[in-house]
């Protein structure tokens, strides 16, 4: 008989897939931004604003911000669980970084959609 156990905790395969997917998204976004600089002869405020006024660039930027949030959240969790042994300190630092990363996404959202 096969026993199935539901896990509420972290899953290494899930984290592995999320890290790889978020890294791919961040590389593609980096190539998008680099491509803009390569094909734009003179980067001015108007050119930059026009680039970010495009709906597809806004969506790509938000996707990259969310990918960065996922990537950093898993990375911070891994580093803190490896190097910070006192549970209270580790939990406090994880909370601090989670709030900080969420603030980055909220401010990024307001900046991108405010253009």
PDB file of C-alpha atoms in Angstrom:
ATOM      1  CA  UNK A   1       0.000   0.000   0.000  1.00  0.00           C
ATOM      2  CA  UNK A   2       1.302   3.457  -0.945  1.00  0.00           C
ATOM      3  CA  UNK A   3       1.166   6.182   1.665  1.00  0.00           C
ATOM      4  CA  UNK A   4       0.769   9.785   0.535  1.00  0.00           C
ATOM      5  CA  UNK A   5       1.963  12.496   2.882  1.00  0.00           C
ATOM      6  CA  UNK A   6       0.973  16.111   2.308  1.00  0.00           C
ATOM      7  CA  UNK A   7       3.683  18.585   3.127  1.00  0.00           C
ATOM      8  CA  UNK A   8       3.037  22.128   4.231  1.00  0.00           C
ATOM      9  CA  UNK A   9       6.742  22.984   4.463  1.00  0.00           C
ATOM     10  CA  UNK A  10       9.257  23.808   1.788  1.00  0.00           C
ATOM     11  CA  UNK A  11       9.879  21.491  -1.109  1.00  0.00           C
ATOM     12  CA  UNK A  12      13.373  21.351  -2.603  1.00  0.00           C
ATOM     13  CA  UNK A  13      12.166  20.472  -6.110  1.00  0.00           C
ATOM     14  CA  UNK A  14       9.640  23.310  -6.011  1.00  0.00           C
ATOM     15  CA  UNK A  15      12.322  25.781  -4.917  1.00  0.00           C
ATOM     16  CA  UNK A  16      14.697  24.464  -7.606  1.00  0.00           C
ATOM     17  CA  UNK A  17      12.100  25.002 -10.339  1.00  0.00           C
ATOM     18  CA  UNK A  18      11.159  28.462  -9.028  1.00  0.00           C
ATOM     19  CA  UNK A  19      14.812  29.534  -8.898  1.00  0.00           C
ATOM     20  CA  UNK A  20      15.479  28.357 -12.458  1.00  0.00           C
ATOM     21  CA  UNK A  21      12.272  29.892 -13.842  1.00  0.00           C
ATOM     22  CA  UNK A  22      12.891  33.220 -12.109  1.00  0.00           C
ATOM     23  CA  UNK A  23      16.511  33.245 -13.316  1.00  0.00           C
ATOM     24  CA  UNK A  24      15.356  32.715 -16.912  1.00  0.00           C
ATOM     25  CA  UNK A  25      12.846  35.554 -16.596  1.00  0.00           C
ATOM     26  CA  UNK A  26      15.533  37.858 -15.171  1.00  0.00           C
ATOM     27  CA  UNK A  27      17.967  36.981 -17.988  1.00  0.00           C
ATOM     28  CA  UNK A  28      15.308  37.667 -20.622  1.00  0.00           C
ATOM     29  CA  UNK A  29      14.474  41.005 -18.993  1.00  0.00           C
ATOM     30  CA  UNK A  30      18.165  41.910 -18.869  1.00  0.00           C
ATOM     31  CA  UNK A  31      18.426  41.137 -22.593  1.00  0.00           C
ATOM     32  CA  UNK A  32      15.360  43.337 -23.234  1.00  0.00           C
ATOM     33  CA  UNK A  33      16.936  46.293 -21.416  1.00  0.00           C
ATOM     34  CA  UNK A  34      20.333  45.681 -23.055  1.00  0.00           C
ATOM     35  CA  UNK A  35      18.609  45.493 -26.436  1.00  0.00           C
ATOM     36  CA  UNK A  36      17.025  48.875 -25.805  1.00  0.00           C
ATOM     37  CA  UNK A  37      20.426  50.415 -25.121  1.00  0.00           C
ATOM     38  CA  UNK A  38      21.947  48.740 -28.185  1.00  0.00           C
ATOM     39  CA  UNK A  39      19.279  49.862 -30.673  1.00  0.00           C
ATOM     40  CA  UNK A  40      18.723  53.344 -29.237  1.00  0.00           C
ATOM     41  CA  UNK A  41      21.432  55.666 -30.543  1.00  0.00           C
ATOM     42  CA  UNK A  42      20.812  58.384 -27.960  1.00  0.00           C
ATOM     43  CA  UNK A  43      19.137  57.444 -24.695  1.00  0.00           C
ATOM     44  CA  UNK A  44      17.225  60.496 -23.566  1.00  0.00           C
ATOM     45  CA  UNK A  45      14.525  60.954 -20.972  1.00  0.00           C
ATOM     46  CA  UNK A  46      11.876  60.973 -23.718  1.00  0.00           C
ATOM     47  CA  UNK A  47      13.210  57.741 -25.271  1.00  0.00           C
ATOM     48  CA  UNK A  48      13.362  56.063 -21.860  1.00  0.00           C
ATOM     49  CA  UNK A  49       9.870  57.235 -20.945  1.00  0.00           C
ATOM     50  CA  UNK A  50       8.537  56.112 -24.325  1.00  0.00           C
ATOM     51  CA  UNK A  51      10.121  52.701 -23.861  1.00  0.00           C
ATOM     52  CA  UNK A  52       8.488  52.226 -20.463  1.00  0.00           C
ATOM     53  CA  UNK A  53       5.177  53.646 -21.684  1.00  0.00           C
ATOM     54  CA  UNK A  54       4.816  50.529 -23.855  1.00  0.00           C
ATOM     55  CA  UNK A  55       2.412  48.073 -22.230  1.00  0.00           C
ATOM     56  CA  UNK A  56       4.579  45.034 -23.018  1.00  0.00           C
ATOM     57  CA  UNK A  57       7.587  46.643 -21.294  1.00  0.00           C
ATOM     58  CA  UNK A  58       5.459  47.430 -18.240  1.00  0.00           C
ATOM     59  CA  UNK A  59       4.254  43.831 -18.071  1.00  0.00           C
ATOM     60  CA  UNK A  60       7.807  42.517 -18.583  1.00  0.00           C
ATOM     61  CA  UNK A  61       9.054  44.813 -15.815  1.00  0.00           C
ATOM     62  CA  UNK A  62       6.403  43.623 -13.386  1.00  0.00           C
ATOM     63  CA  UNK A  63       7.138  40.008 -14.292  1.00  0.00           C
ATOM     64  CA  UNK A  64      10.846  40.665 -13.680  1.00  0.00           C
ATOM     65  CA  UNK A  65      10.071  42.302 -10.319  1.00  0.00           C
ATOM     66  CA  UNK A  66       7.993  39.307  -9.247  1.00  0.00           C
ATOM     67  CA  UNK A  67      10.733  36.945 -10.455  1.00  0.00           C
ATOM     68  CA  UNK A  68      13.259  38.945  -8.443  1.00  0.00           C
ATOM     69  CA  UNK A  69      11.004  38.690  -5.383  1.00  0.00           C
ATOM     70  CA  UNK A  70      10.751  34.900  -5.715  1.00  0.00           C
ATOM     71  CA  UNK A  71      14.460  34.474  -6.425  1.00  0.00           C
ATOM     72  CA  UNK A  72      15.551  36.675  -3.524  1.00  0.00           C
ATOM     73  CA  UNK A  73      13.021  35.172  -1.095  1.00  0.00           C
ATOM     74  CA  UNK A  74      14.310  31.645  -1.700  1.00  0.00           C
ATOM     75  CA  UNK A  75      17.930  32.790  -1.673  1.00  0.00           C
ATOM     76  CA  UNK A  76      17.546  34.696   1.590  1.00  0.00           C
ATOM     77  CA  UNK A  77      15.783  31.718   3.168  1.00  0.00           C
ATOM     78  CA  UNK A  78      18.605  29.382   2.113  1.00  0.00           C
ATOM     79  CA  UNK A  79      21.375  31.671   3.349  1.00  0.00           C
ATOM     80  CA  UNK A  80      19.662  32.445   6.649  1.00  0.00           C
ATOM     81  CA  UNK A  81      18.834  28.791   7.343  1.00  0.00           C
ATOM     82  CA  UNK A  82      22.460  27.843   6.665  1.00  0.00           C
ATOM     83  CA  UNK A  83      24.224  30.577   8.632  1.00  0.00           C
ATOM     84  CA  UNK A  84      21.857  31.927  11.312  1.00  0.00           C
ATOM     85  CA  UNK A  85      21.245  29.244  13.926  1.00  0.00           C
ATOM     86  CA  UNK A  86      19.154  31.034  16.627  1.00  0.00           C
ATOM     87  CA  UNK A  87      15.536  30.523  15.538  1.00  0.00           C
ATOM     88  CA  UNK A  88      14.276  33.904  16.757  1.00  0.00           C
ATOM     89  CA  UNK A  89      17.003  35.856  14.966  1.00  0.00           C
ATOM     90  CA  UNK A  90      16.542  33.826  11.780  1.00  0.00           C
ATOM     91  CA  UNK A  91      12.764  34.386  11.890  1.00  0.00           C
ATOM     92  CA  UNK A  92      13.174  38.099  12.543  1.00  0.00           C
ATOM     93  CA  UNK A  93      15.611  38.463   9.643  1.00  0.00           C
ATOM     94  CA  UNK A  94      13.351  36.468   7.331  1.00  0.00           C
ATOM     95  CA  UNK A  95      10.442  38.712   8.287  1.00  0.00           C
ATOM     96  CA  UNK A  96      12.542  41.840   7.726  1.00  0.00           C
ATOM     97  CA  UNK A  97      13.706  40.709   4.285  1.00  0.00           C
ATOM     98  CA  UNK A  98      10.198  39.558   3.313  1.00  0.00           C
ATOM     99  CA  UNK A  99       8.771  42.981   4.154  1.00  0.00           C
ATOM    100  CA  UNK A 100      11.653  44.685   2.330  1.00  0.00           C
ATOM    101  CA  UNK A 101      11.157  42.578  -0.804  1.00  0.00           C
ATOM    102  CA  UNK A 102       7.412  43.189  -0.725  1.00  0.00           C
ATOM    103  CA  UNK A 103       8.063  46.935  -0.427  1.00  0.00           C
ATOM    104  CA  UNK A 104      10.329  46.734  -3.500  1.00  0.00           C
ATOM    105  CA  UNK A 105       7.529  45.127  -5.497  1.00  0.00           C
ATOM    106  CA  UNK A 106       4.913  47.622  -4.282  1.00  0.00           C
ATOM    107  CA  UNK A 107       7.121  50.620  -5.061  1.00  0.00           C
ATOM    108  CA  UNK A 108       8.169  49.071  -8.368  1.00  0.00           C
ATOM    109  CA  UNK A 109       4.512  48.560  -9.267  1.00  0.00           C
ATOM    110  CA  UNK A 110       3.652  52.171  -8.414  1.00  0.00           C
ATOM    111  CA  UNK A 111       6.657  53.501 -10.353  1.00  0.00           C
ATOM    112  CA  UNK A 112       6.058  51.397 -13.471  1.00  0.00           C
ATOM    113  CA  UNK A 113       2.347  52.063 -13.700  1.00  0.00           C
ATOM    114  CA  UNK A 114       2.813  55.733 -12.770  1.00  0.00           C
ATOM    115  CA  UNK A 115       4.683  56.446 -16.039  1.00  0.00           C
TER     116      UNK A 115
END
